[in-house]
Short mmCIF file of C-alpha atoms and ligand atoms in Angstrom, two decimals:
data_model
loop_
_atom_site.label_atom_id
_atom_site.label_comp_id
_atom_site.label_asym_id
_atom_site.label_seq_id
_atom_site.Cartn_x
_atom_site.Cartn_y
_atom_site.Cartn_z
CA MET L 1 -74.09 97.10 235.50
CA THR L 2 -70.29 96.89 235.57
CA ASP L 3 -69.11 93.39 236.52
CA LEU L 4 -67.57 92.78 239.90
CA LEU L 5 -64.16 91.15 239.63
CA ARG L 6 -63.18 88.14 241.71
CA THR L 7 -60.57 88.91 244.34
CA PRO L 8 -58.21 86.59 246.25
CA ALA L 9 -59.98 84.72 249.08
CA GLY L 10 -57.66 86.17 251.75
CA TRP L 11 -58.53 89.79 251.02
CA PRO L 12 -60.82 91.52 253.53
CA SER L 13 -64.36 92.32 252.43
CA ILE L 14 -65.78 95.37 254.16
CA LEU L 15 -67.87 97.04 251.46
CA LEU L 16 -69.10 94.12 249.40
CA ALA L 17 -70.19 90.99 251.24
CA ARG L 18 -69.04 87.64 249.89
CA THR L 19 -70.81 84.35 249.67
CA ASP L 20 -68.07 81.84 248.93
CA GLY L 21 -64.79 83.50 249.81
CA THR L 22 -64.08 84.71 246.29
CA ALA L 23 -67.18 86.10 244.65
CA PRO L 24 -69.06 89.14 245.95
CA ALA L 25 -72.62 88.42 247.06
CA VAL L 26 -75.50 89.00 244.70
CA PRO L 27 -77.72 91.97 245.65
CA THR L 28 -80.56 90.94 247.94
CA ASP L 29 -83.36 92.52 249.98
CA LEU L 30 -83.29 94.03 253.47
CA ASP L 31 -84.25 90.77 255.25
CA ALA L 32 -81.33 88.92 253.68
CA ALA L 33 -79.01 91.82 254.46
CA VAL L 34 -80.14 91.88 258.12
CA ALA L 35 -79.67 88.11 258.35
CA ALA L 36 -76.08 88.69 257.18
CA GLY L 37 -75.45 91.30 259.90
CA ALA L 38 -76.61 94.60 258.37
CA PHE L 39 -77.61 97.25 260.94
CA GLU L 40 -75.83 95.41 263.79
CA GLY L 41 -73.37 98.31 263.85
CA LEU L 42 -76.20 100.80 264.25
CA ARG L 43 -77.61 98.79 267.17
CA ARG L 44 -74.20 98.72 268.81
CA ALA L 45 -73.64 102.45 268.26
CA ILE L 46 -76.96 103.23 269.93
CA ARG L 47 -76.99 100.58 272.67
CA ASP L 48 -73.32 100.26 273.66
CA LEU L 49 -71.44 103.32 272.48
CA GLY L 50 -73.39 106.55 272.26
CA PRO L 51 -72.26 109.58 270.20
CA VAL L 52 -69.01 110.44 272.01
CA ALA L 53 -67.60 106.90 271.95
CA THR L 54 -68.73 106.39 268.34
CA ILE L 55 -66.79 109.46 267.22
CA ALA L 56 -63.77 108.36 269.27
CA LEU L 57 -63.96 104.96 267.58
CA ILE L 58 -64.02 106.43 264.06
CA ASP L 59 -61.09 108.65 265.02
CA ALA L 60 -59.13 105.71 266.41
CA SER L 61 -59.84 103.59 263.34
CA GLY L 62 -57.82 105.93 261.08
CA LEU L 63 -60.62 105.91 258.48
CA ARG L 64 -59.86 108.34 255.65
CA GLY L 65 -62.45 109.76 253.28
CA ARG L 66 -62.81 107.73 250.08
CA GLY L 67 -63.92 110.73 247.96
CA GLY L 68 -60.34 111.28 246.78
CA ALA L 69 -58.55 113.54 249.23
CA GLY L 70 -58.23 110.96 252.03
CA PHE L 71 -59.02 113.42 254.83
CA PRO L 72 -59.33 111.75 258.28
CA ALA L 73 -63.04 111.08 258.88
CA GLY L 74 -62.84 111.32 262.70
CA ARG L 75 -61.64 114.94 262.50
CA LYS L 76 -64.64 115.91 260.40
CA TRP L 77 -67.03 114.15 262.76
CA ARG L 78 -65.52 115.94 265.77
CA THR L 79 -65.77 119.33 264.06
CA ALA L 80 -69.37 118.80 262.93
CA ALA L 81 -70.41 117.61 266.40
CA ALA L 82 -68.58 120.39 268.24
CA THR L 83 -69.78 123.32 266.11
CA GLU L 84 -72.64 125.10 267.88
CA ALA L 85 -75.71 125.24 265.64
CA PRO L 86 -79.49 124.80 265.79
CA ARG L 87 -79.23 121.75 263.50
CA ARG L 88 -76.77 119.62 261.60
CA TYR L 89 -76.85 117.49 258.45
CA VAL L 90 -75.20 114.43 256.92
CA VAL L 91 -74.75 114.37 253.14
CA ALA L 92 -73.73 111.15 251.37
CA ASN L 93 -71.94 111.95 248.12
CA GLY L 94 -72.99 109.26 245.65
CA TYR L 95 -72.74 111.51 242.60
CA GLY L 96 -69.83 109.68 240.94
CA ALA L 97 -68.40 112.59 238.96
CA ASP L 98 -65.97 110.59 236.83
CA PRO L 99 -68.02 109.38 233.86
CA ALA L 100 -65.70 106.39 233.44
CA SER L 101 -65.72 105.10 237.03
CA HIS L 102 -68.75 103.37 238.50
CA THR L 103 -67.37 102.31 241.86
CA ASP L 104 -69.83 104.29 243.99
CA ARG L 105 -72.72 103.18 241.80
CA ALA L 106 -71.62 99.53 242.18
CA LEU L 107 -71.62 99.91 245.96
CA LEU L 108 -75.07 101.50 246.01
CA MET L 109 -76.49 98.82 243.71
CA HIS L 110 -74.89 95.85 245.50
CA ASN L 111 -74.91 96.97 249.11
CA PRO L 112 -77.06 100.07 249.71
CA TRP L 113 -77.65 98.86 253.29
CA ALA L 114 -74.10 99.58 254.41
CA VAL L 115 -74.37 103.15 253.10
CA LEU L 116 -77.72 103.72 254.85
CA GLU L 117 -76.42 102.20 258.07
CA GLY L 118 -73.30 104.39 257.92
CA ILE L 119 -75.47 107.47 257.39
CA ALA L 120 -77.63 106.58 260.42
CA ILE L 121 -74.60 105.97 262.65
CA ALA L 122 -72.96 109.22 261.55
CA ALA L 123 -76.16 111.25 261.96
CA ILE L 124 -76.75 109.99 265.50
CA ALA L 125 -73.08 110.55 266.40
CA ILE L 126 -73.00 114.20 265.31
CA ASP L 127 -76.59 114.91 266.37
CA ALA L 128 -78.08 115.41 262.91
CA SER L 129 -81.69 114.46 262.40
CA GLU L 130 -81.74 115.03 258.63
CA ALA L 131 -79.59 113.43 255.96
CA PHE L 132 -79.41 113.41 252.17
CA LEU L 133 -78.12 110.83 249.73
CA ALA L 134 -77.18 112.51 246.44
CA VAL L 135 -77.18 110.38 243.29
CA ARG L 136 -77.27 111.12 239.56
CA ALA L 137 -80.75 112.14 238.43
CA GLU L 138 -80.35 110.46 235.04
CA ASP L 139 -79.63 107.03 236.60
CA SER L 140 -83.20 105.77 237.05
CA GLU L 141 -82.11 102.21 237.90
CA LEU L 142 -79.91 103.42 240.74
CA LEU L 143 -82.56 105.86 241.95
CA ALA L 144 -85.10 103.05 242.12
CA ARG L 145 -82.66 100.79 243.98
CA VAL L 146 -81.68 103.31 246.67
CA SER L 147 -85.21 104.71 247.07
CA ALA L 148 -86.56 101.19 247.68
CA ALA L 149 -83.74 100.52 250.16
CA VAL L 150 -84.47 103.74 252.07
CA GLY L 151 -88.17 102.88 252.06
CA SER L 152 -87.72 99.41 253.54
CA ALA L 153 -85.09 100.58 256.05
CA THR L 154 -87.48 103.32 257.20
CA GLU L 155 -90.42 100.90 257.51
CA THR L 156 -88.26 98.58 259.63
CA GLY L 157 -87.17 101.40 261.95
CA PHE L 158 -83.49 101.63 260.92
CA LEU L 159 -84.17 105.13 259.59
CA GLY L 160 -86.92 107.69 260.14
CA PRO L 161 -88.41 108.80 263.46
CA ASP L 162 -87.16 107.20 266.68
CA VAL L 163 -84.49 104.97 265.09
CA LEU L 164 -84.53 101.54 266.81
CA GLY L 165 -86.37 103.09 269.77
CA SER L 166 -83.45 105.40 270.53
CA GLY L 167 -85.53 108.57 270.63
CA ARG L 168 -83.35 109.88 267.76
CA ASP L 169 -84.69 110.71 264.29
CA VAL L 170 -82.72 110.19 261.08
CA LEU L 171 -84.86 111.45 258.21
CA LEU L 172 -83.03 110.40 255.06
CA THR L 173 -84.01 111.80 251.66
CA VAL L 174 -82.65 110.55 248.34
CA ARG L 175 -81.81 113.62 246.26
CA PRO L 176 -81.38 113.20 242.49
CA VAL L 177 -78.90 115.79 241.24
CA GLN L 178 -77.88 116.64 237.71
CA GLY L 179 -74.89 118.57 236.49
CA ALA L 180 -71.34 118.42 235.21
CA TYR L 181 -68.11 116.98 236.61
CA MET L 182 -67.75 119.73 239.24
CA LEU L 183 -71.02 118.70 240.91
CA GLY L 184 -69.11 115.96 242.75
CA GLU L 185 -67.09 118.62 244.61
CA GLU L 186 -68.62 118.96 248.06
CA THR L 187 -69.36 122.69 248.14
CA VAL L 188 -70.92 122.53 244.65
CA LEU L 189 -73.01 119.55 245.71
CA LEU L 190 -74.26 121.42 248.78
CA LYS L 191 -75.34 124.35 246.59
CA ALA L 192 -77.21 121.93 244.30
CA LEU L 193 -79.00 120.49 247.34
CA GLU L 194 -79.99 124.05 248.26
CA GLY L 195 -81.39 124.49 244.74
CA LYS L 196 -78.70 127.00 243.79
CA ARG L 197 -76.29 127.23 240.87
CA GLY L 198 -73.01 125.79 242.03
CA GLN L 199 -69.38 126.82 242.00
CA PRO L 200 -66.83 125.76 244.64
CA GLU L 201 -66.48 127.91 247.75
CA GLN L 202 -63.29 129.06 249.41
CA ARG L 203 -62.48 127.05 252.54
CA PRO L 204 -62.33 127.48 255.52
CA PRO L 205 -65.00 127.38 256.73
CA HIS L 206 -65.31 123.74 255.77
CA PRO L 207 -68.76 122.18 255.39
CA ALA L 208 -68.30 120.44 258.76
CA GLU L 209 -68.47 123.95 260.27
CA ARG L 210 -70.74 125.70 257.78
CA GLY L 211 -72.38 123.62 255.07
CA LEU L 212 -75.94 123.03 253.97
CA ASP L 213 -78.09 126.08 254.77
CA GLY L 214 -75.11 127.42 256.75
CA MET L 215 -75.30 124.51 259.23
CA PRO L 216 -72.52 122.04 260.18
CA THR L 217 -72.67 119.31 257.55
CA LEU L 218 -70.81 116.03 257.42
CA VAL L 219 -70.18 115.35 253.72
CA HIS L 220 -68.79 111.93 252.96
CA ASN L 221 -68.34 109.73 249.96
CA VAL L 222 -70.69 106.72 250.06
CA GLN L 223 -67.75 104.30 250.44
CA THR L 224 -66.56 106.15 253.54
CA LEU L 225 -70.00 105.87 255.10
CA ALA L 226 -70.38 102.22 254.09
CA THR L 227 -67.14 101.42 255.95
CA VAL L 228 -68.46 102.83 259.23
CA PRO L 229 -70.79 99.92 260.26
CA TRP L 230 -67.94 97.42 259.89
CA ILE L 231 -65.72 99.55 262.15
CA VAL L 232 -68.46 99.86 264.76
CA ARG L 233 -69.08 96.08 264.67
CA GLU L 234 -65.48 94.88 264.56
CA GLY L 235 -63.59 97.69 266.32
CA ALA L 236 -60.83 100.14 265.44
CA GLU L 237 -58.02 97.67 265.99
CA ALA L 238 -59.49 95.12 263.58
CA PHE L 239 -59.94 97.87 261.00
CA ARG L 240 -56.37 99.05 261.40
CA ALA L 241 -55.26 95.47 260.76
CA THR L 242 -56.64 95.77 257.21
CA GLY L 243 -55.16 97.87 254.44
CA SER L 244 -51.93 99.78 255.11
CA PRO L 245 -50.85 101.42 258.39
CA ASP L 246 -51.42 104.90 257.01
CA SER L 247 -54.57 104.07 255.05
CA PRO L 248 -56.51 101.27 256.74
CA GLY L 249 -59.41 99.46 255.11
CA THR L 250 -60.47 98.76 251.56
CA VAL L 251 -61.68 100.75 248.53
CA LEU L 252 -63.45 99.93 245.32
CA VAL L 253 -61.34 100.16 242.18
CA GLN L 254 -62.50 100.16 238.59
CA VAL L 255 -59.79 98.28 236.70
CA ARG L 256 -59.48 98.47 232.90
CA THR L 257 -56.89 96.47 230.99
CA SER L 258 -56.66 95.29 227.41
CA THR L 259 -57.98 91.90 228.47
CA GLY L 260 -60.60 92.65 231.09
CA GLN L 261 -62.37 95.22 233.19
CA GLY L 262 -64.59 95.46 236.24
CA ILE L 263 -64.81 96.65 239.82
CA ALA L 264 -63.09 95.06 242.80
CA GLU L 265 -62.77 95.69 246.52
CA VAL L 266 -59.07 96.11 247.22
CA PRO L 267 -57.18 96.49 250.52
CA LEU L 268 -55.46 99.88 250.57
CA GLY L 269 -51.72 99.41 250.25
CA THR L 270 -52.00 96.60 247.67
CA PRO L 271 -49.27 96.99 245.01
CA LEU L 272 -50.61 98.46 241.75
CA ARG L 273 -49.37 95.31 240.00
CA ASP L 274 -51.76 93.11 242.01
CA VAL L 275 -54.70 95.47 241.51
CA LEU L 276 -54.06 95.52 237.78
CA ALA L 277 -53.83 91.72 237.73
CA LEU L 278 -57.51 91.55 238.78
CA GLY L 279 -58.32 92.80 235.29
CA ASP L 280 -55.86 90.21 233.91
CA GLY L 281 -52.97 92.68 233.64
CA SER L 282 -51.44 93.06 230.21
CA SER L 283 -51.15 90.26 227.71
CA ALA L 284 -47.82 89.30 226.17
CA ASP L 285 -48.75 90.71 222.77
CA ARG L 286 -49.86 93.99 224.29
CA PRO L 287 -47.29 94.97 226.92
CA LEU L 288 -47.92 97.79 229.33
CA LYS L 289 -46.70 101.28 228.60
CA ALA L 290 -48.20 103.16 231.56
CA VAL L 291 -50.99 103.11 234.12
CA LEU L 292 -53.43 105.96 234.52
CA VAL L 293 -54.35 106.19 238.20
CA GLY L 294 -57.19 108.36 239.52
CA GLY L 295 -59.49 109.16 236.59
CA PRO L 296 -59.43 112.09 234.16
CA SER L 297 -57.28 114.21 236.50
CA GLY L 298 -55.15 111.21 237.40
CA GLY L 299 -51.43 110.57 237.08
CA LEU L 300 -49.61 108.51 234.46
CA LEU L 301 -47.13 106.12 236.06
CA PRO L 302 -44.54 103.97 234.26
CA PRO L 303 -44.44 100.13 234.47
CA ASP L 304 -41.52 100.29 236.92
CA ALA L 305 -43.85 102.02 239.40
CA LEU L 306 -46.09 98.94 239.61
CA ASP L 307 -44.79 98.12 243.09
CA THR L 308 -46.27 101.41 244.36
CA ALA L 309 -48.84 100.80 247.08
CA TYR L 310 -52.40 101.69 246.10
CA ASP L 311 -53.07 104.13 248.95
CA PHE L 312 -53.42 107.87 249.50
CA VAL L 313 -49.87 108.69 250.58
CA SER L 314 -47.90 106.39 248.25
CA LEU L 315 -49.83 107.39 245.14
CA ARG L 316 -49.45 111.06 245.90
CA ALA L 317 -45.69 110.62 246.37
CA ALA L 318 -45.52 108.84 243.00
CA GLY L 319 -47.37 111.66 241.21
CA ALA L 320 -50.89 110.20 241.04
CA HIS L 321 -53.85 109.99 243.40
CA LEU L 322 -56.71 107.67 244.29
CA GLY L 323 -59.24 110.07 242.76
CA SER L 324 -62.30 108.33 241.40
CA GLY L 325 -60.87 104.85 242.00
CA SER L 326 -60.07 104.26 238.35
CA LEU L 327 -57.01 102.30 237.23
CA VAL L 328 -56.38 102.01 233.49
CA ALA L 329 -53.65 99.94 231.83
CA VAL L 330 -52.28 101.95 228.91
CA GLU L 331 -50.98 99.62 226.23
CA ASP L 332 -47.68 99.87 224.47
CA GLY L 333 -48.13 101.77 221.24
CA THR L 334 -50.51 104.31 222.78
CA ASP L 335 -49.68 107.91 221.95
CA LEU L 336 -49.28 109.37 225.45
CA VAL L 337 -49.23 112.95 224.19
CA GLU L 338 -52.61 112.35 222.58
CA LEU L 339 -53.93 110.71 225.77
CA VAL L 340 -52.68 113.62 227.90
CA GLY L 341 -54.31 115.96 225.39
CA VAL L 342 -57.69 114.27 225.84
CA LEU L 343 -57.41 114.37 229.65
CA THR L 344 -56.15 117.96 229.84
CA ARG L 345 -58.90 119.18 227.51
CA PHE L 346 -61.48 117.37 229.66
CA CYS L 347 -60.12 119.00 232.83
CA SER L 348 -60.05 122.41 231.15
CA THR L 349 -63.58 122.12 229.77
CA GLU L 350 -64.95 120.97 233.13
CA ALA L 351 -63.29 123.80 235.13
CA CYS L 352 -66.16 125.94 236.38
CA GLY L 353 -64.43 129.23 235.55
CA LYS L 354 -64.68 130.89 238.95
CA THR L 355 -60.95 131.46 239.36
CA ILE L 356 -58.80 132.93 236.61
CA PRO L 357 -55.63 130.81 237.02
CA CYS L 358 -57.72 127.67 236.57
CA ARG L 359 -60.08 129.03 233.91
CA ILE L 360 -57.37 130.53 231.70
CA GLY L 361 -54.40 128.44 232.87
CA THR L 362 -55.91 125.04 232.04
CA LYS L 363 -56.88 126.35 228.58
CA ARG L 364 -53.30 127.49 227.92
CA LEU L 365 -52.06 124.13 229.20
CA ALA L 366 -54.41 122.32 226.80
CA GLU L 367 -53.09 124.52 223.97
CA LEU L 368 -49.51 123.60 224.85
CA VAL L 369 -50.38 119.89 224.67
CA GLY L 370 -52.27 120.54 221.43
CA ARG L 371 -49.16 122.15 219.94
CA ARG L 372 -47.16 119.11 221.01
CA GLU L 373 -49.74 116.77 219.42
CA ALA L 374 -49.51 118.72 216.17
CA GLY L 375 -45.70 118.65 216.24
CA LEU L 376 -45.59 122.44 216.59
CA SER L 377 -43.95 122.77 220.01
CA THR L 378 -41.16 125.26 220.53
CA PRO L 379 -38.08 124.30 222.58
CA MET L 380 -39.44 126.52 225.37
CA ASP L 381 -42.77 124.67 225.64
CA PRO L 382 -41.83 121.97 228.24
CA GLN L 383 -40.51 124.64 230.63
CA LEU L 384 -43.52 126.84 229.91
CA ALA L 385 -45.86 123.94 230.72
CA THR L 386 -43.98 123.17 233.95
CA ASP L 387 -44.10 126.80 235.11
CA LEU L 388 -47.74 127.25 234.14
CA ALA L 389 -48.75 124.03 235.93
CA ALA L 390 -46.96 125.20 239.09
CA ASP L 391 -48.74 128.58 238.91
CA ILE L 392 -52.12 126.90 238.46
CA VAL L 393 -51.56 124.55 241.42
CA GLY L 394 -50.21 127.39 243.55
CA SER L 395 -53.39 129.43 243.26
CA ALA L 396 -55.89 126.59 243.71
CA LEU L 397 -59.34 127.48 245.03
CA CYS L 398 -60.58 123.90 244.82
CA ASP L 399 -58.92 120.54 244.31
CA HIS L 400 -59.78 120.48 240.61
CA GLU L 401 -57.19 123.16 239.96
CA ARG L 402 -54.57 121.20 241.87
CA LEU L 403 -55.33 117.98 239.98
CA ALA L 404 -56.14 119.21 236.47
CA THR L 405 -52.43 119.57 235.69
CA LEU L 406 -51.55 116.05 236.84
CA PRO L 407 -51.94 114.14 233.55
CA LEU L 408 -49.46 116.51 231.88
CA THR L 409 -46.99 116.91 234.75
CA SER L 410 -46.87 113.16 235.48
CA GLY L 411 -46.57 112.44 231.75
CA MET L 412 -43.66 114.87 231.43
CA ARG L 413 -42.04 113.50 234.58
CA TYR L 414 -42.06 109.84 233.55
CA PHE L 415 -42.22 109.97 229.76
CA ALA L 416 -40.11 113.08 229.10
CA SER L 417 -38.89 111.90 225.70
CA GLU L 418 -42.47 111.78 224.34
CA PHE L 419 -43.02 115.38 225.37
CA ASP L 420 -39.66 116.57 224.05
CA PRO L 421 -40.32 118.92 221.11
CA ALA L 422 -37.36 117.46 219.24
CA SER L 423 -38.84 113.92 219.32
CA ARG L 424 -41.94 114.63 217.26
CA SER L 425 -41.68 115.51 213.61
CA GLN L 426 -42.52 119.14 212.98
CA PRO L 427 -44.55 119.85 209.83
CA ALA L 428 -42.68 121.48 206.96
CA ALA L 429 -42.90 125.30 206.96
CA SER L 430 -45.37 125.17 204.06
CA GLU L 431 -47.72 122.83 206.08
CA ALA L 432 -47.57 124.76 209.34
CA PRO L 433 -50.73 126.70 210.17
CA ARG L 434 -50.24 130.47 209.95
C1 LIG H 501 -63.78 118.15 240.69
C2 LIG H 501 -64.11 117.31 241.88
C3 LIG H 501 -65.01 116.27 241.75
C4 LIG H 501 -65.33 115.48 242.86
N1 LIG H 501 -66.22 114.46 242.70
C5 LIG H 501 -66.54 113.68 243.76
C6 LIG H 501 -67.49 112.62 243.61
O1 LIG H 501 -68.02 112.38 242.53
N2 LIG H 501 -67.78 111.88 244.73
C7 LIG H 501 -67.19 112.13 245.96
O2 LIG H 501 -67.51 111.45 246.92
N3 LIG H 501 -66.29 113.12 246.11
C8 LIG H 501 -65.96 113.89 245.04
N4 LIG H 501 -65.06 114.92 245.22
C9 LIG H 501 -64.51 115.14 246.57
C10 LIG H 501 -65.51 115.95 247.41
O3 LIG H 501 -65.29 117.33 247.19
C11 LIG H 501 -65.34 115.68 248.92
O4 LIG H 501 -63.99 115.83 249.27
C12 LIG H 501 -65.83 114.29 249.33
O5 LIG H 501 -67.15 114.05 248.92
C13 LIG H 501 -65.75 114.17 250.86
O6 LIG H 501 -66.00 112.85 251.22
P1 LIG H 501 -64.90 111.96 251.97
O7 LIG H 501 -64.51 112.70 253.23
O8 LIG H 501 -65.63 110.71 252.30
O9 LIG H 501 -63.76 111.78 251.05
C14 LIG H 501 -64.72 115.72 244.13
C15 LIG H 501 -63.79 116.77 244.24
C16 LIG H 501 -63.48 117.55 243.13
C17 LIG H 501 -62.49 118.66 243.28
S1 LIG H 502 -60.13 126.11 240.73
FE1 LIG H 502 -61.13 125.79 238.71
S2 LIG H 502 -62.78 124.37 239.09
FE2 LIG H 502 -62.10 125.15 241.09
S3 LIG H 502 -63.39 126.94 241.50
FE3 LIG H 502 -61.65 127.74 240.41
S4 LIG H 502 -62.21 127.67 238.22
FE4 LIG H 502 -63.66 126.41 239.31
#
């Protein structure tokens, strides 16, 4: 399991409980979790709030989805609850599409109770009696952990029929799913849960209106759901006092530097510099060249952007995004063109192929970077790449198309000289491939 990093004692802990003010608590069983306050939020939602006030509370808290896009959770809850239908569902997205980021897995291993409690609160609020928790089929350790947690929570009456004597059922099923990168995208995940081959769907309608089996479905990342019990227990105002005004709360970040790596719970709005420092930052003999923020479709930012706040709005303005919660320190001496080549080829290979601008466009983009890597760029190539990236983004069917161009466009924006055809030696005419 990826190590959890120690965070400063003053930082809020919403997702991972602490024992001593600095170190996250060791995973324990349901009894220990209940003794520490787990499922108190569910009791309060049932006993004191009821569905309408619970949804109003989530709305007022300013909680944004942690799955990458940062969409306001309260708006989704309202839509799912208000859409007329014979039944509704909650789907917890614990797939963890980025193969190099294990933040959602860490949450499910260390604190599955918060995710289950969030699912129960959400299901009762939107009037869904069935819910699914999707995790990777190949991860047997995680499957065992969450299945045992669901089993004990059901035996104790926190899930299952007549939750805590409320007269409301929340039948939660753990669903192992197996597929490629695109399976993390919500409409693909819903198809997988229906047993169908998946490609993203055009929206609207959004899953909150028409999702699983055509019914209103609240799809949330597991971190989003795990934040809900804390909000219900402590209130919207307390939640808004954490993180940044526009992005309250905390998220899990997988930090990788030359000297250390691990996962930490970080208040949104923390400067990138301080998040990076949790992994020990960069050592004097290996200074920083760039940071890759957001996973394989993330943005490359220069060292002078380290004061950027780690939150949805600030990162987007800087040319990156929260994405899979991955933050990688790129050492001086790294060939950024080569790195962008690896990322762009990954994004191109993983594109599902449903829409032509993405299917063909990302391939052409990868070829342009490949030419640059081989020193074969023409003077027109940077402009060609810029125009092609804009065309790809402009015709996006799903977010992958919008983000797949980011490694290259952010690289060209901040490290233009490395992408300048004149700066890389061109092979002699006799060496050039014909
Ligand atoms: C290519 C791609 C991969 C994605 N992978 C994940 C993932 O692994 N986990 C996740 O929660 N959301 C992922 N998302 C985002 C989901 O589509 C969706 O927005 C999210 O699950 C909604 O939850 P939220 O409201 O809590 O953010 C992905 C999106 C795209 C375009
Ligand atoms: S934009 Fe790309 S990944 Fe998304 S549906 Fe179209 S081809 Fe598939």
